[in-house]
Amino acid sequence: MRLAIDLSKKSIEEGGGPFGAVIVKDGEIVAAAANRVTLHNDPTAHAEVMAIREACQKLNTFDLSGCELYASCEPCPMCLSAMYWAHIDHFYYANDKNDAAKIGFDDAFIYEELDKPQEKRNMPRVQMLRDEALKAFKRWEEKTDKTEY
């Protein structure tokens, strides 16, 4: 956890956001990353996502079962989702979402949006070309040598 916190402090000095994350497997550090949203011009470059990407590359897998994640702050909805998709076994955090909200990193609007019916959400959505897109799903369904994830 101290490494995650140190990464969050270093990130500030480098022009990034105040967040760090470390992934551990079998007691060994597999990945350590800081927030790179502003440095990479990438809104998905949160510390947890960056650490997941690094760990997957190092371990040559998309499945991080058996890994734990240490984050300097409670993960946002995107990072938490990524952690579930990566099959992280357990996570620990230091600052919580209320601490983050106090310094301008408030994710409450995302949780509120998810609670609203689709037609009342702030981001308009329009479904189109479903029949055409379903062809890819049909091909996936029929594929016998696919890698499930």
PDB file of C-alpha atoms in Angstrom:
ATOM      1  CA  MET A   1       0.000   0.000   0.000  1.00  0.00           C
ATOM      2  CA  ARG A   2       2.831   2.365   0.751  1.00  0.00           C
ATOM      3  CA  LEU A   3       4.121   1.938  -2.804  1.00  0.00           C
ATOM      4  CA  ALA A   4       0.678   2.826  -4.184  1.00  0.00           C
ATOM      5  CA  ILE A   5       0.631   5.937  -2.001  1.00  0.00           C
ATOM      6  CA  ASP A   6       4.179   6.855  -3.050  1.00  0.00           C
ATOM      7  CA  LEU A   7       3.151   6.476  -6.694  1.00  0.00           C
ATOM      8  CA  SER A   8       0.192   8.799  -6.116  1.00  0.00           C
ATOM      9  CA  LYS A   9       2.511  11.471  -4.698  1.00  0.00           C
ATOM     10  CA  LYS A  10       5.055  11.053  -7.507  1.00  0.00           C
ATOM     11  CA  SER A  11       2.278  11.285 -10.089  1.00  0.00           C
ATOM     12  CA  ILE A  12       1.369  14.765  -8.859  1.00  0.00           C
ATOM     13  CA  GLU A  13       4.957  15.928  -9.353  1.00  0.00           C
ATOM     14  CA  GLU A  14       4.941  14.505 -12.897  1.00  0.00           C
ATOM     15  CA  GLY A  15       1.698  16.275 -13.812  1.00  0.00           C
ATOM     16  CA  GLY A  16      -0.664  13.351 -13.298  1.00  0.00           C
ATOM     17  CA  GLY A  17      -3.533  12.806 -10.897  1.00  0.00           C
ATOM     18  CA  PRO A  18      -3.006  11.804  -7.251  1.00  0.00           C
ATOM     19  CA  PHE A  19      -3.568   8.079  -7.648  1.00  0.00           C
ATOM     20  CA  GLY A  20      -1.370   4.971  -7.564  1.00  0.00           C
ATOM     21  CA  ALA A  21      -1.994   1.235  -7.787  1.00  0.00           C
ATOM     22  CA  VAL A  22       0.026  -1.934  -7.273  1.00  0.00           C
ATOM     23  CA  ILE A  23      -0.840  -5.514  -8.254  1.00  0.00           C
ATOM     24  CA  VAL A  24       0.617  -8.393  -6.268  1.00  0.00           C
ATOM     25  CA  LYS A  25       0.612 -12.116  -7.018  1.00  0.00           C
ATOM     26  CA  ASP A  26       1.988 -14.725  -4.619  1.00  0.00           C
ATOM     27  CA  GLY A  27       3.518 -11.980  -2.473  1.00  0.00           C
ATOM     28  CA  GLU A  28       5.456 -10.450  -5.393  1.00  0.00           C
ATOM     29  CA  ILE A  29       4.778  -7.100  -7.064  1.00  0.00           C
ATOM     30  CA  VAL A  30       3.688  -7.727 -10.635  1.00  0.00           C
ATOM     31  CA  ALA A  31       2.756  -4.170 -11.622  1.00  0.00           C
ATOM     32  CA  ALA A  32       2.930  -0.666 -10.184  1.00  0.00           C
ATOM     33  CA  ALA A  33       1.375   2.332 -11.914  1.00  0.00           C
ATOM     34  CA  ALA A  34       0.172   5.867 -11.394  1.00  0.00           C
ATOM     35  CA  ASN A  35      -2.622   7.880 -12.928  1.00  0.00           C
ATOM     36  CA  ARG A  36      -1.718   9.015 -16.463  1.00  0.00           C
ATOM     37  CA  VAL A  37      -4.974  10.617 -17.642  1.00  0.00           C
ATOM     38  CA  THR A  38      -3.512  14.053 -18.369  1.00  0.00           C
ATOM     39  CA  LEU A  39      -0.066  12.801 -19.335  1.00  0.00           C
ATOM     40  CA  HIS A  40      -1.426  10.377 -21.967  1.00  0.00           C
ATOM     41  CA  ASN A  41      -4.548  12.377 -22.883  1.00  0.00           C
ATOM     42  CA  ASP A  42      -6.464   9.206 -22.055  1.00  0.00           C
ATOM     43  CA  PRO A  43      -9.485   9.361 -19.723  1.00  0.00           C
ATOM     44  CA  THR A  44      -9.159   5.615 -19.092  1.00  0.00           C
ATOM     45  CA  ALA A  45      -5.533   5.840 -17.889  1.00  0.00           C
ATOM     46  CA  HIS A  46      -6.415   5.587 -14.209  1.00  0.00           C
ATOM     47  CA  ALA A  47      -3.790   4.013 -11.954  1.00  0.00           C
ATOM     48  CA  GLU A  48      -5.743   0.776 -11.505  1.00  0.00           C
ATOM     49  CA  VAL A  49      -6.310   0.356 -15.254  1.00  0.00           C
ATOM     50  CA  MET A  50      -2.657   1.119 -15.984  1.00  0.00           C
ATOM     51  CA  ALA A  51      -1.591  -1.470 -13.384  1.00  0.00           C
ATOM     52  CA  ILE A  52      -3.996  -4.057 -14.826  1.00  0.00           C
ATOM     53  CA  ARG A  53      -2.599  -3.454 -18.319  1.00  0.00           C
ATOM     54  CA  GLU A  54       0.968  -3.827 -17.060  1.00  0.00           C
ATOM     55  CA  ALA A  55       0.212  -6.974 -15.054  1.00  0.00           C
ATOM     56  CA  CYS A  56      -1.543  -8.612 -17.990  1.00  0.00           C
ATOM     57  CA  GLN A  57       1.435  -7.883 -20.244  1.00  0.00           C
ATOM     58  CA  LYS A  58       3.956  -9.198 -17.715  1.00  0.00           C
ATOM     59  CA  LEU A  59       1.957 -12.326 -16.921  1.00  0.00           C
ATOM     60  CA  ASN A  60       0.880 -12.825 -20.549  1.00  0.00           C
ATOM     61  CA  THR A  61      -2.775 -13.265 -19.621  1.00  0.00           C
ATOM     62  CA  PHE A  62      -6.052 -11.370 -19.463  1.00  0.00           C
ATOM     63  CA  ASP A  63      -7.052 -13.257 -16.300  1.00  0.00           C
ATOM     64  CA  LEU A  64      -5.504 -11.901 -13.117  1.00  0.00           C
ATOM     65  CA  SER A  65      -7.017 -14.526 -10.825  1.00  0.00           C
ATOM     66  CA  GLY A  66      -4.742 -14.973  -7.842  1.00  0.00           C
ATOM     67  CA  CYS A  67      -3.806 -11.283  -7.815  1.00  0.00           C
ATOM     68  CA  GLU A  68      -4.553  -8.565  -5.299  1.00  0.00           C
ATOM     69  CA  LEU A  69      -4.684  -4.856  -6.038  1.00  0.00           C
ATOM     70  CA  TYR A  70      -3.581  -2.083  -3.694  1.00  0.00           C
ATOM     71  CA  ALA A  71      -4.921   1.368  -4.569  1.00  0.00           C
ATOM     72  CA  SER A  72      -4.150   4.716  -2.995  1.00  0.00           C
ATOM     73  CA  CYS A  73      -7.867   5.521  -3.316  1.00  0.00           C
ATOM     74  CA  GLU A  74     -11.112   3.578  -3.504  1.00  0.00           C
ATOM     75  CA  PRO A  75     -11.542   2.643  -7.184  1.00  0.00           C
ATOM     76  CA  CYS A  76     -13.977   4.573  -9.358  1.00  0.00           C
ATOM     77  CA  PRO A  77     -16.779   2.694 -11.172  1.00  0.00           C
ATOM     78  CA  MET A  78     -14.649   2.215 -14.311  1.00  0.00           C
ATOM     79  CA  CYS A  79     -11.684   0.844 -12.377  1.00  0.00           C
ATOM     80  CA  LEU A  80     -13.860  -1.392 -10.245  1.00  0.00           C
ATOM     81  CA  SER A  81     -15.430  -2.791 -13.416  1.00  0.00           C
ATOM     82  CA  ALA A  82     -11.974  -3.384 -14.911  1.00  0.00           C
ATOM     83  CA  MET A  83     -10.947  -5.180 -11.728  1.00  0.00           C
ATOM     84  CA  TYR A  84     -13.961  -7.479 -12.017  1.00  0.00           C
ATOM     85  CA  TRP A  85     -13.244  -8.131 -15.717  1.00  0.00           C
ATOM     86  CA  ALA A  86      -9.612  -8.921 -14.859  1.00  0.00           C
ATOM     87  CA  HIS A  87     -10.728 -11.296 -12.071  1.00  0.00           C
ATOM     88  CA  ILE A  88      -8.729  -9.543  -9.337  1.00  0.00           C
ATOM     89  CA  ASP A  89      -9.258 -11.652  -6.195  1.00  0.00           C
ATOM     90  CA  HIS A  90      -9.155  -8.911  -3.579  1.00  0.00           C
ATOM     91  CA  PHE A  91      -8.402  -5.219  -3.290  1.00  0.00           C
ATOM     92  CA  TYR A  92      -7.280  -2.805  -0.617  1.00  0.00           C
ATOM     93  CA  TYR A  93      -7.509   0.988  -0.659  1.00  0.00           C
ATOM     94  CA  ALA A  94      -6.360   3.958   1.423  1.00  0.00           C
ATOM     95  CA  ASN A  95      -8.403   7.119   0.674  1.00  0.00           C
ATOM     96  CA  ASP A  96     -12.111   6.569   0.113  1.00  0.00           C
ATOM     97  CA  LYS A  97     -14.498   8.011  -2.483  1.00  0.00           C
ATOM     98  CA  ASN A  98     -15.553  10.787  -0.098  1.00  0.00           C
ATOM     99  CA  ASP A  99     -11.929  11.883   0.287  1.00  0.00           C
ATOM    100  CA  ALA A 100     -11.636  11.938  -3.510  1.00  0.00           C
ATOM    101  CA  ALA A 101     -14.853  13.938  -3.892  1.00  0.00           C
ATOM    102  CA  LYS A 102     -13.512  16.600  -1.532  1.00  0.00           C
ATOM    103  CA  ILE A 103     -10.643  17.330  -3.945  1.00  0.00           C
ATOM    104  CA  GLY A 104     -12.749  17.299  -7.117  1.00  0.00           C
ATOM    105  CA  PHE A 105     -12.812  13.606  -8.064  1.00  0.00           C
ATOM    106  CA  ASP A 106     -16.496  12.878  -7.466  1.00  0.00           C
ATOM    107  CA  ASP A 107     -18.012   9.819  -9.138  1.00  0.00           C
ATOM    108  CA  ALA A 108     -21.471  10.239  -7.596  1.00  0.00           C
ATOM    109  CA  PHE A 109     -22.910  11.410 -10.941  1.00  0.00           C
ATOM    110  CA  ILE A 110     -22.002   8.066 -12.542  1.00  0.00           C
ATOM    111  CA  TYR A 111     -23.781   6.090  -9.837  1.00  0.00           C
ATOM    112  CA  GLU A 112     -26.786   8.434 -10.189  1.00  0.00           C
ATOM    113  CA  GLU A 113     -26.821   7.980 -13.969  1.00  0.00           C
ATOM    114  CA  LEU A 114     -26.785   4.193 -13.629  1.00  0.00           C
ATOM    115  CA  ASP A 115     -29.797   4.370 -11.311  1.00  0.00           C
ATOM    116  CA  LYS A 116     -31.850   6.346 -13.856  1.00  0.00           C
ATOM    117  CA  PRO A 117     -33.961   4.718 -16.567  1.00  0.00           C
ATOM    118  CA  GLN A 118     -32.068   4.818 -19.886  1.00  0.00           C
ATOM    119  CA  GLU A 119     -34.372   7.439 -21.378  1.00  0.00           C
ATOM    120  CA  LYS A 120     -33.609   9.860 -18.508  1.00  0.00           C
ATOM    121  CA  ARG A 121     -29.809   9.629 -18.646  1.00  0.00           C
ATOM    122  CA  ASN A 122     -27.758  12.654 -19.660  1.00  0.00           C
ATOM    123  CA  MET A 123     -25.957  10.904 -22.518  1.00  0.00           C
ATOM    124  CA  PRO A 124     -28.391  10.219 -25.371  1.00  0.00           C
ATOM    125  CA  ARG A 125     -28.295   6.737 -26.839  1.00  0.00           C
ATOM    126  CA  VAL A 126     -29.564   5.437 -30.155  1.00  0.00           C
ATOM    127  CA  GLN A 127     -29.471   1.801 -31.190  1.00  0.00           C
ATOM    128  CA  MET A 128     -28.758   1.202 -34.862  1.00  0.00           C
ATOM    129  CA  LEU A 129     -27.832  -1.601 -37.291  1.00  0.00           C
ATOM    130  CA  ARG A 130     -28.582  -4.308 -34.715  1.00  0.00           C
ATOM    131  CA  ASP A 131     -29.372  -6.993 -37.314  1.00  0.00           C
ATOM    132  CA  GLU A 132     -26.046  -6.341 -39.045  1.00  0.00           C
ATOM    133  CA  ALA A 133     -24.133  -6.389 -35.759  1.00  0.00           C
ATOM    134  CA  LEU A 134     -25.810  -9.606 -34.618  1.00  0.00           C
ATOM    135  CA  LYS A 135     -23.986 -11.420 -37.423  1.00  0.00           C
ATOM    136  CA  ALA A 136     -20.704 -11.002 -35.533  1.00  0.00           C
ATOM    137  CA  PHE A 137     -22.314 -12.379 -32.371  1.00  0.00           C
ATOM    138  CA  LYS A 138     -23.645 -15.351 -34.344  1.00  0.00           C
ATOM    139  CA  ARG A 139     -20.133 -16.026 -35.708  1.00  0.00           C
ATOM    140  CA  TRP A 140     -18.732 -15.871 -32.157  1.00  0.00           C
ATOM    141  CA  GLU A 141     -21.439 -18.203 -30.883  1.00  0.00           C
ATOM    142  CA  GLU A 142     -20.645 -20.756 -33.607  1.00  0.00           C
ATOM    143  CA  LYS A 143     -16.851 -20.509 -33.302  1.00  0.00           C
ATOM    144  CA  THR A 144     -15.491 -23.727 -31.826  1.00  0.00           C
ATOM    145  CA  ASP A 145     -11.932 -22.610 -31.076  1.00  0.00           C
ATOM    146  CA  LYS A 146     -12.683 -19.313 -29.269  1.00  0.00           C
ATOM    147  CA  THR A 147     -10.971 -18.209 -26.094  1.00  0.00           C
ATOM    148  CA  GLU A 148     -13.642 -17.526 -23.491  1.00  0.00           C
ATOM    149  CA  TYR A 149     -13.140 -14.668 -21.078  1.00  0.00           C
TER     150      TYR A 149
END
